[in-house]
PDB file of N, CA and C and ligand atoms in Angstrom:
ATOM      1  N   MET L  19       1.192  -1.248   0.054  1.00 44.00           N
ATOM      2  CA  MET L  19      -0.016   0.255   0.260  1.00 44.00           C
ATOM      3  C   MET L  19       1.155   1.200   0.364  1.00 44.00           C
ATOM      4  N   THR L  20       0.333   2.219  -0.851  1.00 50.00           N
ATOM      5  CA  THR L  20       1.906   3.454  -1.537  1.00 50.00           C
ATOM      6  C   THR L  20       0.688   4.003   0.540  1.00 50.00           C
ATOM      7  N   PRO L  21       1.565   5.334  -0.022  1.00 60.00           N
ATOM      8  CA  PRO L  21       1.151   6.002   1.785  1.00 60.00           C
ATOM      9  C   PRO L  21       0.430   7.529   0.920  1.00 60.00           C
ATOM     10  N   ASN L  22       0.380   7.990  -0.165  1.00 79.00           N
ATOM     11  CA  ASN L  22      -0.264   8.780  -1.639  1.00 79.00           C
ATOM     12  C   ASN L  22      -1.100   8.566  -0.972  1.00 79.00           C
ATOM     13  N   GLN L  23      -2.492   7.671  -1.569  1.00 86.00           N
ATOM     14  CA  GLN L  23      -3.501   6.975  -1.545  1.00 86.00           C
ATOM     15  C   GLN L  23      -4.852   7.497  -0.693  1.00 86.00           C
ATOM     16  N   CYS L  24      -5.452   8.043  -2.213  1.00 91.00           N
ATOM     17  CA  CYS L  24      -6.543   8.336  -1.526  1.00 91.00           C
ATOM     18  C   CYS L  24      -7.459   7.212  -0.222  1.00 91.00           C
ATOM     19  N   PRO L  25      -7.710   7.729   0.614  1.00 90.00           N
ATOM     20  CA  PRO L  25      -8.483   6.207   1.465  1.00 90.00           C
ATOM     21  C   PRO L  25     -10.077   5.950   1.271  1.00 90.00           C
ATOM     22  N   LEU L  26     -10.975   6.627   0.007  1.00 91.00           N
ATOM     23  CA  LEU L  26     -11.547   6.085   0.000  1.00 91.00           C
ATOM     24  C   LEU L  26     -11.576   6.002  -1.656  1.00 91.00           C
ATOM     25  N   CYS L  27     -11.063   6.255  -1.606  1.00 94.00           N
ATOM     26  CA  CYS L  27     -11.567   5.375  -3.148  1.00 94.00           C
ATOM     27  C   CYS L  27     -10.050   5.236  -4.045  1.00 94.00           C
ATOM     28  N   ALA L  28      -8.865   5.037  -3.596  1.00 91.00           N
ATOM     29  CA  ALA L  28      -7.267   4.126  -3.760  1.00 91.00           C
ATOM     30  C   ALA L  28      -6.709   4.964  -4.794  1.00 91.00           C
ATOM     31  N   GLN L  29      -7.254   5.973  -5.247  1.00 90.00           N
ATOM     32  CA  GLN L  29      -6.938   6.700  -6.127  1.00 90.00           C
ATOM     33  C   GLN L  29      -5.448   7.618  -5.353  1.00 90.00           C
ATOM     34  N   GLN L  30      -3.838   7.595  -6.131  1.00 87.00           N
ATOM     35  CA  GLN L  30      -2.957   8.233  -5.561  1.00 87.00           C
ATOM     36  C   GLN L  30      -3.339   9.065  -6.055  1.00 87.00           C
ATOM     37  N   VAL L  31      -2.853   9.396  -4.367  1.00 84.00           N
ATOM     38  CA  VAL L  31      -2.328  11.524  -4.900  1.00 84.00           C
ATOM     39  C   VAL L  31      -1.282  11.994  -4.737  1.00 84.00           C
ATOM     40  N   PRO L  32      -0.730  13.550  -5.495  1.00 77.00           N
ATOM     41  CA  PRO L  32       0.304  13.763  -5.439  1.00 77.00           C
ATOM     42  C   PRO L  32       1.228  13.905  -4.629  1.00 77.00           C
ATOM     43  N   GLY L  33       2.292  13.680  -4.405  1.00 70.00           N
ATOM     44  CA  GLY L  33       3.165  13.751  -3.036  1.00 70.00           C
ATOM     45  C   GLY L  33       4.092  14.732  -2.704  1.00 70.00           C
ATOM     46  N   GLY L  34       4.760  14.541  -2.440  1.00 75.00           N
ATOM     47  CA  GLY L  34       5.953  16.046  -2.241  1.00 75.00           C
ATOM     48  C   GLY L  34       5.720  16.278  -1.168  1.00 75.00           C
ATOM     49  N   ASN L  35       6.295  17.968  -0.562  1.00 82.00           N
ATOM     50  CA  ASN L  35       6.261  17.704   0.726  1.00 82.00           C
ATOM     51  C   ASN L  35       4.656  18.550   1.227  1.00 82.00           C
ATOM     52  N   ARG L  36       4.224  17.010   2.354  1.00 88.00           N
ATOM     53  CA  ARG L  36       3.002  17.722   3.002  1.00 88.00           C
ATOM     54  C   ARG L  36       3.940  18.775   4.702  1.00 88.00           C
ATOM     55  N   VAL L  37       2.256  18.968   4.556  1.00 91.00           N
ATOM     56  CA  VAL L  37       2.742  19.137   6.610  1.00 91.00           C
ATOM     57  C   VAL L  37       0.500  18.410   6.741  1.00 91.00           C
ATOM     58  N   VAL L  38       0.803  18.952   8.008  1.00 94.00           N
ATOM     59  CA  VAL L  38       0.341  18.540   8.906  1.00 94.00           C
ATOM     60  C   VAL L  38      -0.688  19.009   9.190  1.00 94.00           C
ATOM     61  N   GLY L  39      -1.924  18.348   8.711  1.00 94.00           N
ATOM     62  CA  GLY L  39      -3.251  19.800   8.777  1.00 94.00           C
ATOM     63  C   GLY L  39      -3.369  20.000   7.084  1.00 94.00           C
ATOM     64  N   GLU L  40      -2.794  20.289   5.570  1.00 93.00           N
ATOM     65  CA  GLU L  40      -3.064  20.230   4.669  1.00 93.00           C
ATOM     66  C   GLU L  40      -3.859  19.626   4.119  1.00 93.00           C
ATOM     67  N   VAL L  41      -4.916  20.368   2.943  1.00 92.00           N
ATOM     68  CA  VAL L  41      -6.400  19.673   3.088  1.00 92.00           C
ATOM     69  C   VAL L  41      -5.919  19.226   1.516  1.00 92.00           C
ATOM     70  N   LEU L  42      -5.795  18.077   0.696  1.00 89.00           N
ATOM     71  CA  LEU L  42      -5.891  18.262  -0.603  1.00 89.00           C
ATOM     72  C   LEU L  42      -6.548  17.548  -1.377  1.00 89.00           C
ATOM     73  N   SER L  43      -7.186  17.986  -1.872  1.00 90.00           N
ATOM     74  CA  SER L  43      -8.393  17.277  -2.942  1.00 90.00           C
ATOM     75  C   SER L  43      -8.509  15.889  -4.188  1.00 90.00           C
ATOM     76  N   CYS L  44      -8.610  15.136  -3.641  1.00 90.00           N
ATOM     77  CA  CYS L  44      -8.474  13.605  -4.389  1.00 90.00           C
ATOM     78  C   CYS L  44      -8.528  13.794  -6.067  1.00 90.00           C
ATOM     79  N   ASP L  45      -8.409  13.257  -6.423  1.00 89.00           N
ATOM     80  CA  ASP L  45      -8.172  13.560  -8.435  1.00 89.00           C
ATOM     81  C   ASP L  45      -9.072  12.653  -9.116  1.00 89.00           C
ATOM     82  N   GLY L  46      -9.507  10.998  -8.167  1.00 92.00           N
ATOM     83  CA  GLY L  46     -10.030  10.445  -8.504  1.00 92.00           C
ATOM     84  C   GLY L  46     -11.708  10.078  -7.884  1.00 92.00           C
ATOM     85  N   CYS L  47     -11.585  11.269  -6.594  1.00 93.00           N
ATOM     86  CA  CYS L  47     -13.406  11.502  -6.384  1.00 93.00           C
ATOM     87  C   CYS L  47     -13.814  12.507  -5.539  1.00 93.00           C
ATOM     88  N   SER L  48     -12.250  13.619  -6.231  1.00 92.00           N
ATOM     89  CA  SER L  48     -12.849  14.632  -6.092  1.00 92.00           C
ATOM     90  C   SER L  48     -13.750  14.990  -4.222  1.00 92.00           C
ATOM     91  N   ALA L  49     -12.960  14.159  -3.676  1.00 92.00           N
ATOM     92  CA  ALA L  49     -12.557  13.713  -1.746  1.00 92.00           C
ATOM     93  C   ALA L  49     -11.707  15.335  -1.454  1.00 92.00           C
ATOM     94  N   GLU L  50     -12.232  15.326  -0.440  1.00 93.00           N
ATOM     95  CA  GLU L  50     -11.258  16.299   0.353  1.00 93.00           C
ATOM     96  C   GLU L  50     -10.302  15.495   1.731  1.00 93.00           C
ATOM     97  N   LEU L  51      -8.875  15.523   1.085  1.00 92.00           N
ATOM     98  CA  LEU L  51      -8.672  15.090   2.256  1.00 92.00           C
ATOM     99  C   LEU L  51      -7.278  15.979   3.050  1.00 92.00           C
ATOM    100  N   GLU L  52      -7.147  15.261   4.531  1.00 93.00           N
ATOM    101  CA  GLU L  52      -6.256  16.108   5.622  1.00 93.00           C
ATOM    102  C   GLU L  52      -4.995  14.901   5.739  1.00 93.00           C
ATOM    103  N   VAL L  53      -4.118  16.084   5.614  1.00 92.00           N
ATOM    104  CA  VAL L  53      -3.367  15.226   5.766  1.00 92.00           C
ATOM    105  C   VAL L  53      -2.787  15.255   7.181  1.00 92.00           C
ATOM    106  N   VAL L  54      -3.148  14.053   7.860  1.00 93.00           N
ATOM    107  CA  VAL L  54      -2.895  13.892   9.497  1.00 93.00           C
ATOM    108  C   VAL L  54      -1.843  12.865  10.376  1.00 93.00           C
ATOM    109  N   GLY L  55      -0.942  12.815   9.114  1.00 90.00           N
ATOM    110  CA  GLY L  55       0.742  12.606   9.481  1.00 90.00           C
ATOM    111  C   GLY L  55       1.345  12.347   8.542  1.00 90.00           C
ATOM    112  N   ILE L  56       2.482  12.139   8.742  1.00 87.00           N
ATOM    113  CA  ILE L  56       3.785  12.715   7.537  1.00 87.00           C
ATOM    114  C   ILE L  56       4.540  12.081   8.387  1.00 87.00           C
ATOM    115  N   ASN L  57       4.842  10.921   9.449  1.00 85.00           N
ATOM    116  CA  ASN L  57       6.189  10.133   9.218  1.00 85.00           C
ATOM    117  C   ASN L  57       5.329   8.651   9.907  1.00 85.00           C
ATOM    118  N   PRO L  58       4.560   8.507   8.375  1.00 84.00           N
ATOM    119  CA  PRO L  58       3.942   7.873   7.664  1.00 84.00           C
ATOM    120  C   PRO L  58       3.534   8.938   7.185  1.00 84.00           C
ATOM    121  N   LEU L  59       3.142   9.388   5.383  1.00 85.00           N
ATOM    122  CA  LEU L  59       2.035  10.381   5.026  1.00 85.00           C
ATOM    123  C   LEU L  59       0.820   9.547   5.600  1.00 85.00           C
ATOM    124  N   ARG L  60      -0.097  10.566   6.561  1.00 88.00           N
ATOM    125  CA  ARG L  60      -1.572   9.308   6.199  1.00 88.00           C
ATOM    126  C   ARG L  60      -3.042  10.601   6.049  1.00 88.00           C
ATOM    127  N   LEU L  61      -3.423   9.799   5.240  1.00 90.00           N
ATOM    128  CA  LEU L  61      -4.881  11.224   4.753  1.00 90.00           C
ATOM    129  C   LEU L  61      -5.906   9.817   5.126  1.00 90.00           C
ATOM    130  N   GLU L  62      -6.793  11.396   5.830  1.00 92.00           N
ATOM    131  CA  GLU L  62      -8.039  10.877   5.950  1.00 92.00           C
ATOM    132  C   GLU L  62      -8.869  11.689   5.328  1.00 92.00           C
ATOM    133  N   GLU L  63      -9.629  11.826   5.039  1.00 92.00           N
ATOM    134  CA  GLU L  63     -11.605  12.504   4.436  1.00 92.00           C
ATOM    135  C   GLU L  63     -11.503  14.056   5.190  1.00 92.00           C
ATOM    136  N   ALA L  64     -11.300  14.854   4.649  1.00 89.00           N
ATOM    137  CA  ALA L  64     -11.475  15.926   5.150  1.00 89.00           C
ATOM    138  C   ALA L  64     -13.202  16.418   6.003  1.00 89.00           C
ATOM    139  N   PRO L  65     -13.043  16.489   7.293  1.00 79.00           N
ATOM    140  CA  PRO L  65     -14.672  16.452   7.627  1.00 79.00           C
ATOM    141  C   PRO L  65     -15.619  17.828   6.611  1.00 79.00           C
ATOM    142  N   GLU L  66     -16.883  18.252   6.472  1.00 72.00           N
ATOM    143  CA  GLU L  66     -17.469  18.749   5.844  1.00 72.00           C
ATOM    144  C   GLU L  66     -16.852  20.273   6.268  1.00 72.00           C
ATOM    145  N   VAL L  67     -17.227  19.826   7.584  1.00 66.00           N
ATOM    146  CA  VAL L  67     -17.203  21.058   8.278  1.00 66.00           C
ATOM    147  C   VAL L  67     -16.483  20.885   9.455  1.00 66.00           C
ATOM    148  N   GLU L  68     -16.289  22.245   9.860  1.00 64.00           N
ATOM    149  CA  GLU L  68     -15.261  21.684  10.702  1.00 64.00           C
ATOM    150  C   GLU L  68     -15.907  21.132  11.698  1.00 64.00           C
ATOM    151  N   GLU L  69     -15.318  20.670  12.607  1.00 66.00           N
ATOM    152  CA  GLU L  69     -15.715  20.224  13.727  1.00 66.00           C
ATOM    153  C   GLU L  69     -14.789  21.247  15.652  1.00 66.00           C
ATOM    154  N   ASP L  70     -16.334  21.727  16.474  1.00 76.00           N
ATOM    155  CA  ASP L  70     -15.938  22.544  16.820  1.00 76.00           C
ATOM    156  C   ASP L  70     -16.094  21.538  18.941  1.00 76.00           C
ATOM    157  N   TRP L  71     -14.805  21.317  18.431  1.00 77.00           N
ATOM    158  CA  TRP L  71     -14.708  20.423  19.557  1.00 77.00           C
ATOM    159  C   TRP L  71     -14.378  20.822  21.349  1.00 77.00           C
ATOM    160  N   GLY L  72     -15.098  22.240  21.254  1.00 81.00           N
ATOM    161  CA  GLY L  72     -15.406  22.806  22.441  1.00 81.00           C
ATOM    162  C   GLY L  72     -13.973  23.725  22.632  1.00 81.00           C
ATOM    163  N   GLU L  73     -14.208  24.168  24.188  1.00 76.00           N
ATOM    164  CA  GLU L  73     -12.831  24.869  24.687  1.00 76.00           C
ATOM    165  C   GLU L  73     -12.101  23.556  25.490  1.00 76.00           C
TER     166      GLU L  73
HETATM  167 ZN1   ZN X 115     -10.582   9.450  -3.484  1.00 96.40          ZN
END
């Protein structure tokens, strides 16, 4: 399994320098993917709305 892969459709996502919190768009399914880890690179589907975790 390659690290730069959409968790939803397995489409390859362009690699390169990523930072945690960066949001990418998947070319395959147009999903918003958030970088949640960089070592190793981990991508998760970004929430449609900002979650409010409270204070
Ligand atoms: Zn996708």
